[in-house]
Tab-separated table of C-alpha atoms in Angstrom:
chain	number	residue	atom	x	y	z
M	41	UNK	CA	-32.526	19.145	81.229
M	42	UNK	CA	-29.434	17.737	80.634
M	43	UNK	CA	-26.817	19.842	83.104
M	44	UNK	CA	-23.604	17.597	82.595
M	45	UNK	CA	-21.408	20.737	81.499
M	46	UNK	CA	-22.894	22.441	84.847
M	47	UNK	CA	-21.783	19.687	87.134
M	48	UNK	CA	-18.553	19.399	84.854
M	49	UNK	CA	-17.959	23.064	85.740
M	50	UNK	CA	-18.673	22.709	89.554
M	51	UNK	CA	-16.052	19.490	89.706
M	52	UNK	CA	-13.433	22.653	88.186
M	53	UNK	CA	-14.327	25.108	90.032
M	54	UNK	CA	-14.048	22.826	93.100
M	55	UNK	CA	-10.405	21.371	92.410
M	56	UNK	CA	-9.687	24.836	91.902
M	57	UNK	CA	-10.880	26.274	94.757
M	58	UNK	CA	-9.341	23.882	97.411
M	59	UNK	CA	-6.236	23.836	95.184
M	60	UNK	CA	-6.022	27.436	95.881
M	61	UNK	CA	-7.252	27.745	99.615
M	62	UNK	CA	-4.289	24.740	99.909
M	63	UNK	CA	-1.109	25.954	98.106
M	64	UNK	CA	-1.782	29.487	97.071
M	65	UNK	CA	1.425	30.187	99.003
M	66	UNK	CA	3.376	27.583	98.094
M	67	UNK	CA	2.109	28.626	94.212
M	68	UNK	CA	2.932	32.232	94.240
M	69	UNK	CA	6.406	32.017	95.858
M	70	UNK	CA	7.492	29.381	92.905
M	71	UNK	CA	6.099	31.500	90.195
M	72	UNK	CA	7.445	34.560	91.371
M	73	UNK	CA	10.965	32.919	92.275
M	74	UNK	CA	10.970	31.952	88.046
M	75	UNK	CA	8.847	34.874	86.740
M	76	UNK	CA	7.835	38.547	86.700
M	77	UNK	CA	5.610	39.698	90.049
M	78	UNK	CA	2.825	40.171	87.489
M	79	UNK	CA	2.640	36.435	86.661
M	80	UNK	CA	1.423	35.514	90.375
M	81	UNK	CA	-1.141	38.223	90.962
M	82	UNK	CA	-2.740	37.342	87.479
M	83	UNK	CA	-2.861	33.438	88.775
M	84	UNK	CA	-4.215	34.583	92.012
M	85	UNK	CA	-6.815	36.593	90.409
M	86	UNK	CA	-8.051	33.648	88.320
M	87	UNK	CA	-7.870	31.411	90.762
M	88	UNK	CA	-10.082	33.338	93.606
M	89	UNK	CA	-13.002	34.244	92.029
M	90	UNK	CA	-14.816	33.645	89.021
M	91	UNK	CA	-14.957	35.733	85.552
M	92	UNK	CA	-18.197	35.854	84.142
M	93	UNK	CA	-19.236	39.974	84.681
M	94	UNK	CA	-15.596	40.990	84.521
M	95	UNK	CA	-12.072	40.236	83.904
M	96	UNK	CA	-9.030	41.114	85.831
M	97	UNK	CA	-8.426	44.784	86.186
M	98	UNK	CA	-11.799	45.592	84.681
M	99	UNK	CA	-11.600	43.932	81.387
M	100	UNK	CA	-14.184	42.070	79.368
M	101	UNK	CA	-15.649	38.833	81.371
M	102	UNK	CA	-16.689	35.684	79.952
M	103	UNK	CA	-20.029	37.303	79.258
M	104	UNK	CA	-18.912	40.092	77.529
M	105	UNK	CA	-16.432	38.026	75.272
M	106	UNK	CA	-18.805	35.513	74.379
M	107	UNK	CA	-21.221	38.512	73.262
M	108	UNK	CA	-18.660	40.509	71.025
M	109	UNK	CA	-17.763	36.820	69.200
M	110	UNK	CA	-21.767	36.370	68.862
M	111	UNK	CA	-22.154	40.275	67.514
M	112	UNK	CA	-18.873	40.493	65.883
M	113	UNK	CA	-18.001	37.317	64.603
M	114	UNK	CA	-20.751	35.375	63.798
M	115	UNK	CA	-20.532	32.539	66.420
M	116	UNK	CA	-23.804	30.614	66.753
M	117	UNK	CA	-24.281	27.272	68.504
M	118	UNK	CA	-25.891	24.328	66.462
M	119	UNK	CA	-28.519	23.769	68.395
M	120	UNK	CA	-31.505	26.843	69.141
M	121	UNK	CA	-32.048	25.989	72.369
M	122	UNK	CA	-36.050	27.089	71.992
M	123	UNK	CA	-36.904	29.059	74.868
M	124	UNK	CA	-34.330	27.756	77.231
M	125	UNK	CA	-32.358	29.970	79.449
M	126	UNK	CA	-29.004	29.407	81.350
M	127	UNK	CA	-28.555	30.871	84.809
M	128	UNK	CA	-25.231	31.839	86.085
M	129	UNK	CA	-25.583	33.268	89.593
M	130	UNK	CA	-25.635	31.253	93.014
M	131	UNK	CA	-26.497	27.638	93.563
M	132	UNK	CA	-28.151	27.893	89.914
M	133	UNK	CA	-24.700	28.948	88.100
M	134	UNK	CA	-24.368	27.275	84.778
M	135	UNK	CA	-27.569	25.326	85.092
M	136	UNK	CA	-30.292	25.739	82.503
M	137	UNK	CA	-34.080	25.602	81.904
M	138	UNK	CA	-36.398	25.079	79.936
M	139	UNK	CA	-39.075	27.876	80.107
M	140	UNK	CA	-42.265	27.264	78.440
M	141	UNK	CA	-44.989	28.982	80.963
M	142	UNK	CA	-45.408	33.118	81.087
M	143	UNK	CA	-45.170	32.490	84.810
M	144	UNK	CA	-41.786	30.594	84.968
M	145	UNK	CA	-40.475	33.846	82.279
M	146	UNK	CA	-41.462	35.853	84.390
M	147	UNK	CA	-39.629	34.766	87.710
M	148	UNK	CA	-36.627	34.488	86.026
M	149	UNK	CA	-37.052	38.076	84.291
M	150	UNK	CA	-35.021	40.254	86.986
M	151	UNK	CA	-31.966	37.730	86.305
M	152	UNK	CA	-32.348	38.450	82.831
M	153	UNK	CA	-32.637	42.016	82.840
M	154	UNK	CA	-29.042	41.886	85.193
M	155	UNK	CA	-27.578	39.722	82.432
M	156	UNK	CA	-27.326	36.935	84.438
M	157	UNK	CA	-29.378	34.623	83.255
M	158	UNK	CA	-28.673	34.086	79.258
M	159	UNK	CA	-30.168	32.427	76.752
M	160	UNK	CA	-28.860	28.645	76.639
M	161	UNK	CA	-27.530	29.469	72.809
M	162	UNK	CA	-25.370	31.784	74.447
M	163	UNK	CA	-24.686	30.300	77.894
M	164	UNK	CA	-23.129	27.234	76.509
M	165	UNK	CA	-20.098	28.605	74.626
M	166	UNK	CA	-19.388	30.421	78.467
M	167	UNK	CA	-19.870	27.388	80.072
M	168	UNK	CA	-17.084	25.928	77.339
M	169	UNK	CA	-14.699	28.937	77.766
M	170	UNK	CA	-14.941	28.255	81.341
M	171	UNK	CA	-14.429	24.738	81.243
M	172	UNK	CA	-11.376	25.201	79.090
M	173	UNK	CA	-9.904	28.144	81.588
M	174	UNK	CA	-10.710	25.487	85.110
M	175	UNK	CA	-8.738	23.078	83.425
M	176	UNK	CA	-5.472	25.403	82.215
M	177	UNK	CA	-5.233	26.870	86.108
M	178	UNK	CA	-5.730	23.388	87.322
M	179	UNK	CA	-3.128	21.928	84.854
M	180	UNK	CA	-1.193	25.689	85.655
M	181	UNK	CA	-1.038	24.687	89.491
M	182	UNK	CA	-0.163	21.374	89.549
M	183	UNK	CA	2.942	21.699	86.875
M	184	UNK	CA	3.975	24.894	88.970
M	185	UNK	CA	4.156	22.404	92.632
M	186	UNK	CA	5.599	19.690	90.236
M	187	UNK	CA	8.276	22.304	89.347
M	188	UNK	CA	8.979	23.246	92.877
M	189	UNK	CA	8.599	20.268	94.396
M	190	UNK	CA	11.442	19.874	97.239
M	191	UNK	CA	11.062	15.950	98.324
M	192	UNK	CA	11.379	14.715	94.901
M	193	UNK	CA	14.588	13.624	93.315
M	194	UNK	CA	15.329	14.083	89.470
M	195	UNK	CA	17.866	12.548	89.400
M	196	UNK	CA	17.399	9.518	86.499
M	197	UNK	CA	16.883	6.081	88.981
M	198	UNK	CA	19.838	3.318	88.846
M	199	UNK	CA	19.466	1.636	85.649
M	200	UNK	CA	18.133	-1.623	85.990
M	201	UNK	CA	19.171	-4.260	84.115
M	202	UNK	CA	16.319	-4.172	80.908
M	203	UNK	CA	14.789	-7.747	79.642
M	204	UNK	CA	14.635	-6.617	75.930
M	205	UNK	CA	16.890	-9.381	75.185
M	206	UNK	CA	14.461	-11.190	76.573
M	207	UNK	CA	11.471	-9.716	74.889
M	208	UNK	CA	12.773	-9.990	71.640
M	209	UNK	CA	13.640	-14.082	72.309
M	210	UNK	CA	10.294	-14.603	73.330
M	211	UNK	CA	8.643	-12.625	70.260
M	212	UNK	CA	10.884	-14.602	67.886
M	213	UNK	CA	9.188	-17.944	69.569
M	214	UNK	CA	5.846	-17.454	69.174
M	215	UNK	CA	4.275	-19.651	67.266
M	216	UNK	CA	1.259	-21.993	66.873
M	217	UNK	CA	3.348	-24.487	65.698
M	218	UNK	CA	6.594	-26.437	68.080
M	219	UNK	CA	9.628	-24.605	68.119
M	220	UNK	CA	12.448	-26.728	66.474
M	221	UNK	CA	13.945	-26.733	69.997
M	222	UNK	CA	11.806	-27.422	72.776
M	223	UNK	CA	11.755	-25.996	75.851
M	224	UNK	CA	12.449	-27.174	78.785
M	225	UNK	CA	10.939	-27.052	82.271
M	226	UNK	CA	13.863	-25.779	83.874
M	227	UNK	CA	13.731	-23.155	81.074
M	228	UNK	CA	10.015	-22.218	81.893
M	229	UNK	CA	10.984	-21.836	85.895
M	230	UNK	CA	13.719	-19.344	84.984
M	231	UNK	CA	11.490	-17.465	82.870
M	232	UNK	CA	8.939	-16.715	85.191
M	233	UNK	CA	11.452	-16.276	88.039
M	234	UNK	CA	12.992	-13.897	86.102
M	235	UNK	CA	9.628	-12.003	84.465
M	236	UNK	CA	8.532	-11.979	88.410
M	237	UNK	CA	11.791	-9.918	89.594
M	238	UNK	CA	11.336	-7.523	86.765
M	239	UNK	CA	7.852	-6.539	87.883
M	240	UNK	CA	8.900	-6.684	91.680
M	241	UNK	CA	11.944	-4.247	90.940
M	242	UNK	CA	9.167	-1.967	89.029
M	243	UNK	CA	6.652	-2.122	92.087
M	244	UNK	CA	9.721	-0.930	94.600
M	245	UNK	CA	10.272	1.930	91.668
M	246	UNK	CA	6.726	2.498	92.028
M	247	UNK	CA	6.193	2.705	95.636
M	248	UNK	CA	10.006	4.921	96.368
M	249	UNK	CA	10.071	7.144	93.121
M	250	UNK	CA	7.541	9.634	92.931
M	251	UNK	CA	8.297	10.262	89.260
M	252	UNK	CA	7.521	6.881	88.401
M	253	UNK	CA	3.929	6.648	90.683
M	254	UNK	CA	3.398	9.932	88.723
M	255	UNK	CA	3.699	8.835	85.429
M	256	UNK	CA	1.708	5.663	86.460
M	257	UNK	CA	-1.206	7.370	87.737
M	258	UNK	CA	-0.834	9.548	84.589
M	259	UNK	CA	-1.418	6.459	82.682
M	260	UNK	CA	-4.619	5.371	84.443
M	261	UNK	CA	-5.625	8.796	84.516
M	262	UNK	CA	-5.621	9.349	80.879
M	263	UNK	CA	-7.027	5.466	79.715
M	264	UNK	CA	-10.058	5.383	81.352
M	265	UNK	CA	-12.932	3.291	79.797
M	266	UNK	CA	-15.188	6.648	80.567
M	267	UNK	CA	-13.144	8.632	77.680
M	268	UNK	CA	-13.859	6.598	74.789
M	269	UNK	CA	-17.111	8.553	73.288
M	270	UNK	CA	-20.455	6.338	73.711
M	271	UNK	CA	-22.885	6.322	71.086
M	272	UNK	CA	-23.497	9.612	71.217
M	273	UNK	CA	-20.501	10.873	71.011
M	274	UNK	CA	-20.404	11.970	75.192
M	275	UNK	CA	-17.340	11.031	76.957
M	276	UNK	CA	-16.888	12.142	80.662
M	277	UNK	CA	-14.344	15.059	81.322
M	278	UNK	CA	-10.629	14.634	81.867
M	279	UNK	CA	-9.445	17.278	83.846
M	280	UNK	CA	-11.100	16.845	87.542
M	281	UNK	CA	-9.433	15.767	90.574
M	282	UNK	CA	-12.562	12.834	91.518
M	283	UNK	CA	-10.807	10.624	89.307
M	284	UNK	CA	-7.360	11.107	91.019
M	285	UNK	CA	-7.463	8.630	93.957
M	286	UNK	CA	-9.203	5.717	91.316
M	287	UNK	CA	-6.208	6.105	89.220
M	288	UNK	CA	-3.700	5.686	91.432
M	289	UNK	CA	-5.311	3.308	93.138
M	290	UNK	CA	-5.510	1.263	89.801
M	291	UNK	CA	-2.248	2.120	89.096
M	292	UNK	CA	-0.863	0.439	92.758
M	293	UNK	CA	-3.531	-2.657	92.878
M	294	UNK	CA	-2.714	-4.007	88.825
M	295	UNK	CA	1.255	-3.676	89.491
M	296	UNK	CA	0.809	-6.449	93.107
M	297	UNK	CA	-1.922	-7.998	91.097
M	298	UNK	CA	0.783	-8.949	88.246
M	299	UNK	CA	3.614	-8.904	91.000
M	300	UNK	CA	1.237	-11.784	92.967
M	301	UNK	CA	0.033	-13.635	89.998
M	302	UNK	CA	3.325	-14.253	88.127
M	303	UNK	CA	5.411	-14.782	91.694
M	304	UNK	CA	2.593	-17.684	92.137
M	305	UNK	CA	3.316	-18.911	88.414
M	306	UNK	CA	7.307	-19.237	89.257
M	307	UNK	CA	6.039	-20.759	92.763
M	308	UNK	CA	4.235	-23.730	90.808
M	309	UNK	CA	6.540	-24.424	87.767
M	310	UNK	CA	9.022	-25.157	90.814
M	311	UNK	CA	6.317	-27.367	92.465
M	312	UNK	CA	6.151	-29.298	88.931
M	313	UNK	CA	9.626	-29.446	89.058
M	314	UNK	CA	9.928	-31.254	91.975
M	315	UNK	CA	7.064	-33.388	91.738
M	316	UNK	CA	8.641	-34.904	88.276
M	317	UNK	CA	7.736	-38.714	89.673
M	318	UNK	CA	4.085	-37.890	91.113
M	319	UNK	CA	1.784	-38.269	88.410
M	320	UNK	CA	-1.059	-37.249	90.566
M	321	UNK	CA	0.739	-33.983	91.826
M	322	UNK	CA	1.608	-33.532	88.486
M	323	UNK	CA	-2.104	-33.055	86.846
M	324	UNK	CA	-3.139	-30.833	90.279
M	325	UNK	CA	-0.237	-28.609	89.132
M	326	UNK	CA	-0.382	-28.557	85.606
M	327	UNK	CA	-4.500	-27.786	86.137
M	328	UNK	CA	-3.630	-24.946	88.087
M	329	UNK	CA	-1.309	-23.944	86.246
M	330	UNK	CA	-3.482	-23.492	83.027
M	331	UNK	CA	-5.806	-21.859	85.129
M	332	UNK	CA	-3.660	-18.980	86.516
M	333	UNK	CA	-2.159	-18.525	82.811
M	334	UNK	CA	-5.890	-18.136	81.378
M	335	UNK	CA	-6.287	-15.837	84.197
M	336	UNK	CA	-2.727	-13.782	83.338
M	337	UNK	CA	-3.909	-13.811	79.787
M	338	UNK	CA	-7.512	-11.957	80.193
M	339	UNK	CA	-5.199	-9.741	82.614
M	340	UNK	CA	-3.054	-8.530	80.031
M	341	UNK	CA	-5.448	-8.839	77.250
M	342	UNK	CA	-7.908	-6.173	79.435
M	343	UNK	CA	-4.633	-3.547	80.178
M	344	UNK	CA	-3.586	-3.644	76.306
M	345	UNK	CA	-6.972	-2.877	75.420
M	346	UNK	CA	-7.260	0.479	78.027
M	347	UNK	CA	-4.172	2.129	76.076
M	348	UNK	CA	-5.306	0.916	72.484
M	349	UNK	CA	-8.679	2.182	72.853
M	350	UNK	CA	-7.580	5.484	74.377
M	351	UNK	CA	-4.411	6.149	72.124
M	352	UNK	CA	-3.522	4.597	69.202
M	353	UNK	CA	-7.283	3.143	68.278
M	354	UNK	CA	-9.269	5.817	69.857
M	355	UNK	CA	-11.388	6.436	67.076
M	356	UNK	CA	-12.124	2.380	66.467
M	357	UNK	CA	-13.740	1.890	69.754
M	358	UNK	CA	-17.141	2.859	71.228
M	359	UNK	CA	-18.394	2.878	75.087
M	360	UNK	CA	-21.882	0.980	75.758
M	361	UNK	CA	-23.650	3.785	77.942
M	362	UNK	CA	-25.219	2.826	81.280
M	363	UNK	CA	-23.466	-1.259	80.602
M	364	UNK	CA	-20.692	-2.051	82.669
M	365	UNK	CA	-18.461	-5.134	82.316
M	366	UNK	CA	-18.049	-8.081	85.452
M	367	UNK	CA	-15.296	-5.775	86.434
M	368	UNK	CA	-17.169	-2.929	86.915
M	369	UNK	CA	-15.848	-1.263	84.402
M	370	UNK	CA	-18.005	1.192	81.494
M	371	UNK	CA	-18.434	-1.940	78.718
M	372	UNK	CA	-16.171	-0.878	75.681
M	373	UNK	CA	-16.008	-2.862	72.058
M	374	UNK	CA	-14.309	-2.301	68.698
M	375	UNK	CA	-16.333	-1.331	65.801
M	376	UNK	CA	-16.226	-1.221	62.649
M	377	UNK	CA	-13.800	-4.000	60.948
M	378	UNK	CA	-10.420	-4.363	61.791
M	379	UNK	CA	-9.888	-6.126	58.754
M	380	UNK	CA	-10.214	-2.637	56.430
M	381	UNK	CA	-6.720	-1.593	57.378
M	382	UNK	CA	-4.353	-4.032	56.133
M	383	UNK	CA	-3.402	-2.718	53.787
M	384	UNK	CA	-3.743	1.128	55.170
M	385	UNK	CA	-2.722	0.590	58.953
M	386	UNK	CA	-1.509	-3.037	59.619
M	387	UNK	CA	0.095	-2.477	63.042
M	388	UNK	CA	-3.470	-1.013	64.260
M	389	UNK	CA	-5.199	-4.134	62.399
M	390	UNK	CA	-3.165	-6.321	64.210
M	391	UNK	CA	-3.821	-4.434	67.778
M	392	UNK	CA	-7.526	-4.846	67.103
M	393	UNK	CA	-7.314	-8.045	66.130
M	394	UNK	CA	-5.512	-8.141	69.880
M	395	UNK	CA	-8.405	-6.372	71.481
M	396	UNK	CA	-11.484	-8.628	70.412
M	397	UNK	CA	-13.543	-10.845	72.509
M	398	UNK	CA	-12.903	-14.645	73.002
M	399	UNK	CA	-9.538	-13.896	72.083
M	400	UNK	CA	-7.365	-17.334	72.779
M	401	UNK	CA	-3.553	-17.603	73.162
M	402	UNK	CA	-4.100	-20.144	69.667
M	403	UNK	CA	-5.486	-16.908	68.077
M	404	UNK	CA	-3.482	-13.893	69.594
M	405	UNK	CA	0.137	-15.611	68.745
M	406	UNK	CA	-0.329	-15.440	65.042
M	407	UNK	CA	-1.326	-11.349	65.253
M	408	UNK	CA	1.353	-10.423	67.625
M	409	UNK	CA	4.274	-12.399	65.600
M	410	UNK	CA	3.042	-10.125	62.965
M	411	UNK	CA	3.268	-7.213	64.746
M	412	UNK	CA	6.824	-8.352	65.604
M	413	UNK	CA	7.425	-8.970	61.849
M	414	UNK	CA	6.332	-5.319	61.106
M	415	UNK	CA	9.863	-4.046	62.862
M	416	UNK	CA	11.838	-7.047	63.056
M	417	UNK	CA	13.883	-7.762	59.714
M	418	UNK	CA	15.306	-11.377	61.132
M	419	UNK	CA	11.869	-12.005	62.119
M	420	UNK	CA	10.495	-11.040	58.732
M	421	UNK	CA	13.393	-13.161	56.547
M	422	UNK	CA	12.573	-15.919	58.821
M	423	UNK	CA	9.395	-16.430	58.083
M	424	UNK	CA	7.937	-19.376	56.578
């Protein structure tokens, strides 16, 4: 049968066990140092042992609650769940069966008759309500160490000097078309040079501020290709710590990988710079220069996707289960048509329009000049 909750629930109970065994100390002086006593022996309770017979201080377990909704309040899954029992007890907690033979009943009768093995109706909803509670004292732990954290400085970082100037030049430039004034390649070094310090100064954030690796790693956490609901509607869980070390490694490798890739763009721009008499340099360089842009541009394309398909497009997207793209990645595409929000939701038409495959930099500049137009009044009175 299909146990995903159980193993879910085991990943929870897990992070929350070696969370505990690790900093219960640490934990329970913080809380107590901003709270009543109380606070700290309720967390310690809920973090040491589980609550499925009984509650803290004798009251109602998750059993026993999920019983009085069922008796009291009507609650009653969907699904029957025709002769199929959940166990909670051992190496067989939260795992169910499907019972079909007298003989199978009948071995699992005494864990019936101690309440311990439920039917499956019943045992999901306290497999849920356990679920939810793993995740709270997880969250609960980690925003109490956050809180008391002694090597971190909050104080705001130096402000750096911000490229929105920038930004907003290079928005108001985009265009299929050749700009009235035309660039140089002097102009094209200085960009890059300057687009490569602004990443370098955010990987040196990145590796000395633990706020900002946090916040990264938050980011990765919280995209990931595995949360956008297949075609079933399953997406895999958010709140378990085996996820942790792929984020933030994700989070570290993309920031060299654009650090790398746009210090080699500045390094060849100069090479064409120099090499303004050598024809045959000159093609090498331009060649590899197209290449390392294409490569740049799938880059970016593949980040903007992550946080429009797991924010502001969530519900336009759908993951391919058991098909994973070149990159390893869970394979996720847009659905539905962009094009029925123009009128409704044209910044999200224009994101989509962003996200599709075989997406060129001929195609993408029209969609994100409109999405520039959408905030930009000069932009807007300027167009043509």
């Amino acid at each position: 049968m299909d146990n995903e909750k159980a193993i879910l629930l085991k990943e929870l109970h897990g992070d929350l066990v070696r969370k505990y065994r690790k900093h219960a100390a640490v934990v329970e002086t913080i809380w107590q140092s901003s709270s009543p006593n109380e606070r700290g022996e309720c967390f310690k309770a809920g973090a040491a042992d589980g609550a499925f017979c009984e509650g803290l201080n004798g009251s109602p377990g998750d059993h026993a609650m999920i019983e009085e909704s069922v008796r009291t309040r009507g609650l009653k899954h969907t699904n029957s769940f025709k002769n199929c029992y959940t166990m909670f007890q051992g190496n067989m907690y939260a795992t169910s069966y499907q019972l079909m033979a007298k003989e199978a009943l009948a071995v699992f009768e005494p864990a019936i008759r101690a309440r311990v093995c439920v039917p499956q109706s019943v045992g999901e909803f306290i497999m849920q309500r356990q679920i939810l509670t793993f995740q709270i004292l997880n969250l609960l732990i980690d925003d109490v160490l956050d809180q008391g954290s002694q090597s971190r400085d909050r104080k705001a970082p130096p402000k750096k000097k911000t490229t929105d100037d920038g930004a907003a030049s290079a928005l108001s430039k985009l265009s299929i078309q050749a700009p009235r004034k035309k660039r140089t390649l002097s102009d094209l070094v200085a960009s890059a040079r300057d687009h490569t310090d602004t990443i370098e100064e955010y990987l040196v954030l990145l590796s000395t501020e633990p706020v900002v690796l946090a916040h990264a790693v938050n980011v990765w956490f919280f995209s990931r290709p595995e949360l956008v609901p297949d075609e079933k509607g399953r997406r895999l869980p958010v709140h378990t710590d085996i996820y942790i070390s792929a984020a933030v490694f994700e989070a570290i490798h993309s920031s060299i990988q654009g650090a790398a890739i746009w210090k080699y763009i500045a390094s060849v721009l100069e090479l064409l710079e120099k090499s303004a008499e050598d024809k045959a340099c000159r093609a090498i360089l331009l060649q590899e220069i197209s290449n390392i842009c294409h490569l740049e541009f799938s880059r970016a394309q593949t980040l903007f996707k992550r946080h429009v398909q797991s924010a502001t497009g969530c519900k336009w997207f759908k993951r391919t289960s058991n098909t994973y793209e070149s990159t390893g990645n869970p394979r996720v595409s847009v659905k539905g048509n962009p094009g029925d929000l123009t009128i409704s939701d044209p910044q999200l038409h224009y994101m989509l329009r962003l996200c599709q495959p075989k997406l060129t930099v001929s195609t993408a500049t029209p969609w994100i000049k409109k999405l520039a137009e959408l905030y930009n009044p000069i932009l807007r009175s300027g167009k043509s």
